[in-house]
CSV table of C-alpha atoms in Angstrom, one decimal:
chain,number,residue,atom,x,y,z
A,1,UNK,CA,78.0,-9.5,22.1
A,2,UNK,CA,81.0,-7.4,23.2
A,3,UNK,CA,79.9,-4.2,25.1
A,4,UNK,CA,82.4,-2.1,22.9
A,5,UNK,CA,80.5,-3.2,19.8
A,6,UNK,CA,77.1,-2.2,21.4
A,7,UNK,CA,78.5,1.2,22.3
A,8,UNK,CA,79.9,1.6,18.7
A,9,UNK,CA,76.5,0.7,17.2
A,10,UNK,CA,74.7,3.1,19.6
A,11,UNK,CA,77.2,5.9,18.7
A,12,UNK,CA,76.5,5.3,15.0
A,13,UNK,CA,72.7,5.1,15.5
A,14,UNK,CA,72.8,8.4,17.4
A,15,UNK,CA,74.8,10.0,14.6
A,16,UNK,CA,72.3,8.9,12.0
A,17,UNK,CA,69.3,9.9,14.2
A,18,UNK,CA,70.8,13.3,14.9
A,19,UNK,CA,71.3,14.1,11.2
A,20,UNK,CA,67.7,13.4,10.2
A,21,UNK,CA,66.2,16.5,11.9
A,22,UNK,CA,69.3,18.5,10.9
A,23,UNK,CA,68.8,17.7,7.2
A,24,UNK,CA,65.1,18.3,7.5
A,25,UNK,CA,65.7,21.7,9.1
A,26,UNK,CA,68.2,22.6,6.4
A,27,UNK,CA,65.8,21.9,3.6
A,28,UNK,CA,63.0,23.9,5.2
A,29,UNK,CA,65.4,26.8,5.7
A,30,UNK,CA,65.3,26.7,9.4
A,31,UNK,CA,68.9,25.5,10.1
A,32,UNK,CA,71.5,27.5,8.3
A,33,UNK,CA,74.9,25.7,8.7
A,34,UNK,CA,78.1,27.9,8.5
A,35,UNK,CA,80.2,27.1,5.4
A,36,UNK,CA,83.5,27.7,7.2
A,37,UNK,CA,82.7,25.4,10.1
A,38,UNK,CA,81.6,22.5,7.9
A,39,UNK,CA,84.6,23.0,5.6
A,40,UNK,CA,87.0,22.7,8.5
A,41,UNK,CA,85.2,19.6,9.7
A,42,UNK,CA,85.1,18.0,6.2
A,43,UNK,CA,88.9,18.4,6.2
A,44,UNK,CA,89.6,17.0,9.7
A,45,UNK,CA,87.0,14.4,10.8
A,46,UNK,CA,88.0,11.6,8.6
A,47,UNK,CA,91.7,12.0,9.6
A,48,UNK,CA,90.6,11.9,13.3
A,49,UNK,CA,88.7,8.7,12.6
A,50,UNK,CA,91.8,7.1,11.1
A,51,UNK,CA,93.9,8.3,14.0
A,52,UNK,CA,91.5,6.6,16.4
A,53,UNK,CA,91.8,3.3,14.5
A,54,UNK,CA,95.6,3.7,14.6
A,55,UNK,CA,95.4,4.2,18.3
A,56,UNK,CA,93.3,1.1,18.8
A,57,UNK,CA,89.9,2.8,19.0
A,58,UNK,CA,88.3,0.3,16.6
A,59,UNK,CA,84.5,0.4,17.3
A,60,UNK,CA,84.6,4.0,18.5
A,61,UNK,CA,85.7,5.2,15.1
A,62,UNK,CA,82.7,3.9,13.2
A,63,UNK,CA,80.4,6.8,14.0
A,64,UNK,CA,83.2,9.2,12.9
A,65,UNK,CA,83.5,7.5,9.5
A,66,UNK,CA,79.8,7.7,9.1
A,67,UNK,CA,79.8,11.3,10.3
A,68,UNK,CA,82.5,12.2,7.9
A,69,UNK,CA,80.3,11.4,4.9
A,70,UNK,CA,77.4,13.4,6.4
A,71,UNK,CA,79.7,16.3,7.2
A,72,UNK,CA,80.9,16.4,3.6
A,73,UNK,CA,77.3,16.4,2.4
A,74,UNK,CA,76.4,19.3,4.7
A,75,UNK,CA,79.4,21.2,3.6
A,76,UNK,CA,78.1,21.1,0.0
A,77,UNK,CA,74.6,22.0,1.1
A,78,UNK,CA,76.0,25.1,2.8
A,79,UNK,CA,76.5,26.7,-0.6
A,80,UNK,CA,72.7,26.8,-1.2
A,81,UNK,CA,71.3,26.6,2.3
A,82,UNK,CA,74.0,27.9,4.6
A,83,UNK,CA,74.1,31.2,6.5
A,84,UNK,CA,75.1,34.3,4.7
A,85,UNK,CA,76.0,35.8,8.1
A,86,UNK,CA,79.8,35.6,7.7
A,87,UNK,CA,81.9,38.1,9.6
A,88,UNK,CA,85.6,39.0,9.7
A,89,UNK,CA,86.1,37.0,12.9
A,90,UNK,CA,84.8,33.9,11.0
A,91,UNK,CA,87.3,34.5,8.2
A,92,UNK,CA,90.1,34.8,10.8
A,93,UNK,CA,89.0,31.6,12.5
A,94,UNK,CA,89.0,29.8,9.1
A,95,UNK,CA,92.4,31.2,8.1
A,96,UNK,CA,93.9,30.1,11.4
A,97,UNK,CA,92.4,26.6,11.0
A,98,UNK,CA,93.7,26.4,7.4
A,99,UNK,CA,97.2,27.4,8.5
A,100,UNK,CA,97.0,24.8,11.3
A,101,UNK,CA,95.9,22.2,8.7
A,102,UNK,CA,99.0,23.0,6.6
A,103,UNK,CA,101.2,22.4,9.7
A,104,UNK,CA,99.3,19.3,10.6
A,105,UNK,CA,99.9,17.8,7.2
A,106,UNK,CA,103.6,18.1,7.8
A,107,UNK,CA,103.6,16.2,11.1
A,108,UNK,CA,105.0,12.8,11.3
A,109,UNK,CA,104.0,12.3,14.9
A,110,UNK,CA,100.5,10.8,15.2
A,111,UNK,CA,100.0,12.2,18.8
A,112,UNK,CA,100.9,15.7,17.8
A,113,UNK,CA,98.7,15.3,14.6
A,114,UNK,CA,95.6,14.2,16.5
A,115,UNK,CA,96.1,17.0,19.1
A,116,UNK,CA,96.4,19.6,16.3
A,117,UNK,CA,93.3,18.1,14.5
A,118,UNK,CA,91.4,18.4,17.8
A,119,UNK,CA,92.5,22.1,18.1
A,120,UNK,CA,91.6,22.7,14.4
A,121,UNK,CA,88.2,21.2,14.9
A,122,UNK,CA,87.6,23.4,17.9
A,123,UNK,CA,88.5,26.4,15.8
A,124,UNK,CA,85.9,25.3,13.3
A,125,UNK,CA,83.2,25.8,15.9
A,126,UNK,CA,84.0,29.5,16.3
A,127,UNK,CA,82.0,30.8,13.3
A,128,UNK,CA,79.0,28.6,14.3
A,129,UNK,CA,79.2,29.8,17.9
A,130,UNK,CA,79.1,33.4,16.8
A,131,UNK,CA,76.3,32.8,14.3
A,132,UNK,CA,74.2,30.9,16.8
A,133,UNK,CA,74.7,33.5,19.5
A,134,UNK,CA,73.3,36.1,17.1
A,135,UNK,CA,70.4,33.9,16.0
A,136,UNK,CA,70.0,30.6,18.0
A,137,UNK,CA,67.1,29.5,15.7
A,138,UNK,CA,69.6,28.8,12.9
A,139,UNK,CA,70.7,25.6,14.6
A,140,UNK,CA,68.9,22.3,15.5
A,141,UNK,CA,69.5,21.7,19.2
A,142,UNK,CA,68.4,18.1,19.0
A,143,UNK,CA,71.2,17.4,16.5
A,144,UNK,CA,73.8,18.7,18.9
A,145,UNK,CA,72.4,16.8,21.8
A,146,UNK,CA,72.6,13.6,19.8
A,147,UNK,CA,76.2,14.5,18.9
A,148,UNK,CA,77.1,14.8,22.6
A,149,UNK,CA,75.6,11.3,23.1
A,150,UNK,CA,77.5,10.1,20.1
A,151,UNK,CA,80.8,11.4,21.5
A,152,UNK,CA,80.1,9.6,24.9
A,153,UNK,CA,79.2,6.3,23.3
A,154,UNK,CA,82.2,6.5,20.9
A,155,UNK,CA,84.5,7.0,23.8
A,156,UNK,CA,83.0,4.0,25.6
A,157,UNK,CA,83.3,1.9,22.4
A,158,UNK,CA,87.0,2.5,22.1
A,159,UNK,CA,89.0,-0.6,22.6
A,160,UNK,CA,92.0,1.4,23.8
A,161,UNK,CA,91.9,4.7,25.8
A,162,UNK,CA,94.8,7.0,24.9
A,163,UNK,CA,95.5,10.4,23.4
A,164,UNK,CA,94.9,9.1,19.9
A,165,UNK,CA,91.5,7.6,20.7
A,166,UNK,CA,90.2,10.2,23.2
A,167,UNK,CA,91.4,13.7,22.5
A,168,UNK,CA,89.3,14.3,19.4
A,169,UNK,CA,86.1,12.9,20.9
A,170,UNK,CA,86.6,14.8,24.2
A,171,UNK,CA,87.1,18.0,22.1
A,172,UNK,CA,83.9,17.3,20.2
A,173,UNK,CA,82.0,16.6,23.4
A,174,UNK,CA,83.1,19.8,25.0
A,175,UNK,CA,82.5,21.9,21.9
A,176,UNK,CA,79.1,20.3,21.3
A,177,UNK,CA,78.1,20.9,24.9
A,178,UNK,CA,79.1,24.6,24.6
A,179,UNK,CA,77.0,24.9,21.5
A,180,UNK,CA,73.9,23.4,23.1
A,181,UNK,CA,74.4,25.8,26.0
A,182,UNK,CA,74.6,28.8,23.6
A,183,UNK,CA,71.4,27.7,21.8
A,184,UNK,CA,69.4,27.2,25.0
A,185,UNK,CA,70.7,30.3,26.7
A,186,UNK,CA,70.1,32.6,23.8
A,187,UNK,CA,66.7,31.2,23.0
A,188,UNK,CA,65.7,31.7,26.6
A,189,UNK,CA,67.2,35.2,26.7
A,190,UNK,CA,65.5,36.2,23.4
A,191,UNK,CA,62.1,34.8,24.7
A,192,UNK,CA,62.5,36.8,28.0
A,193,UNK,CA,63.4,40.0,26.0
A,194,UNK,CA,60.3,39.6,23.8
A,195,UNK,CA,58.1,39.0,26.9
A,196,UNK,CA,59.4,42.2,28.5
A,197,UNK,CA,58.6,44.2,25.4
């Protein structure tokens, strides 16, 4: 069996594995996804997956297509289970992302489009970063660790390595790593503060 296929299967399995505890934690009101973040991702991820296929990514895009369906499900769950901690900075990030989406839809250049989608997706993390910094218990760290692994395996699964196939996954990998760092740092800091008190 081709190694690219194996990496694509591993990326998809990690995607599915990561979402299991995330959904569980949503339904027990532990994880509180941010509506704005998941809206941006629902609008961008499928397009990024198609761009990867267009760039020759093939097997690396499978986990993104599966993830797109799950992202849309979580977006709808946000209405009932999502955070109510929405600030002006979140709205500014959402407005910027939506304006960028309007620009992106007008682009006829696939490279510029995928770079803009990567930027927009990065903007989508801002409300979740802020919310998680304020209360790290509102995110499931194992999910984000699985997503980092998914990004790595999807990159390895790509049949071609170019801007179309790599920029979105690299953006996700960096943003997911930052989010894991925020969760772990803030949980540790809060634990230390409680110990001192």
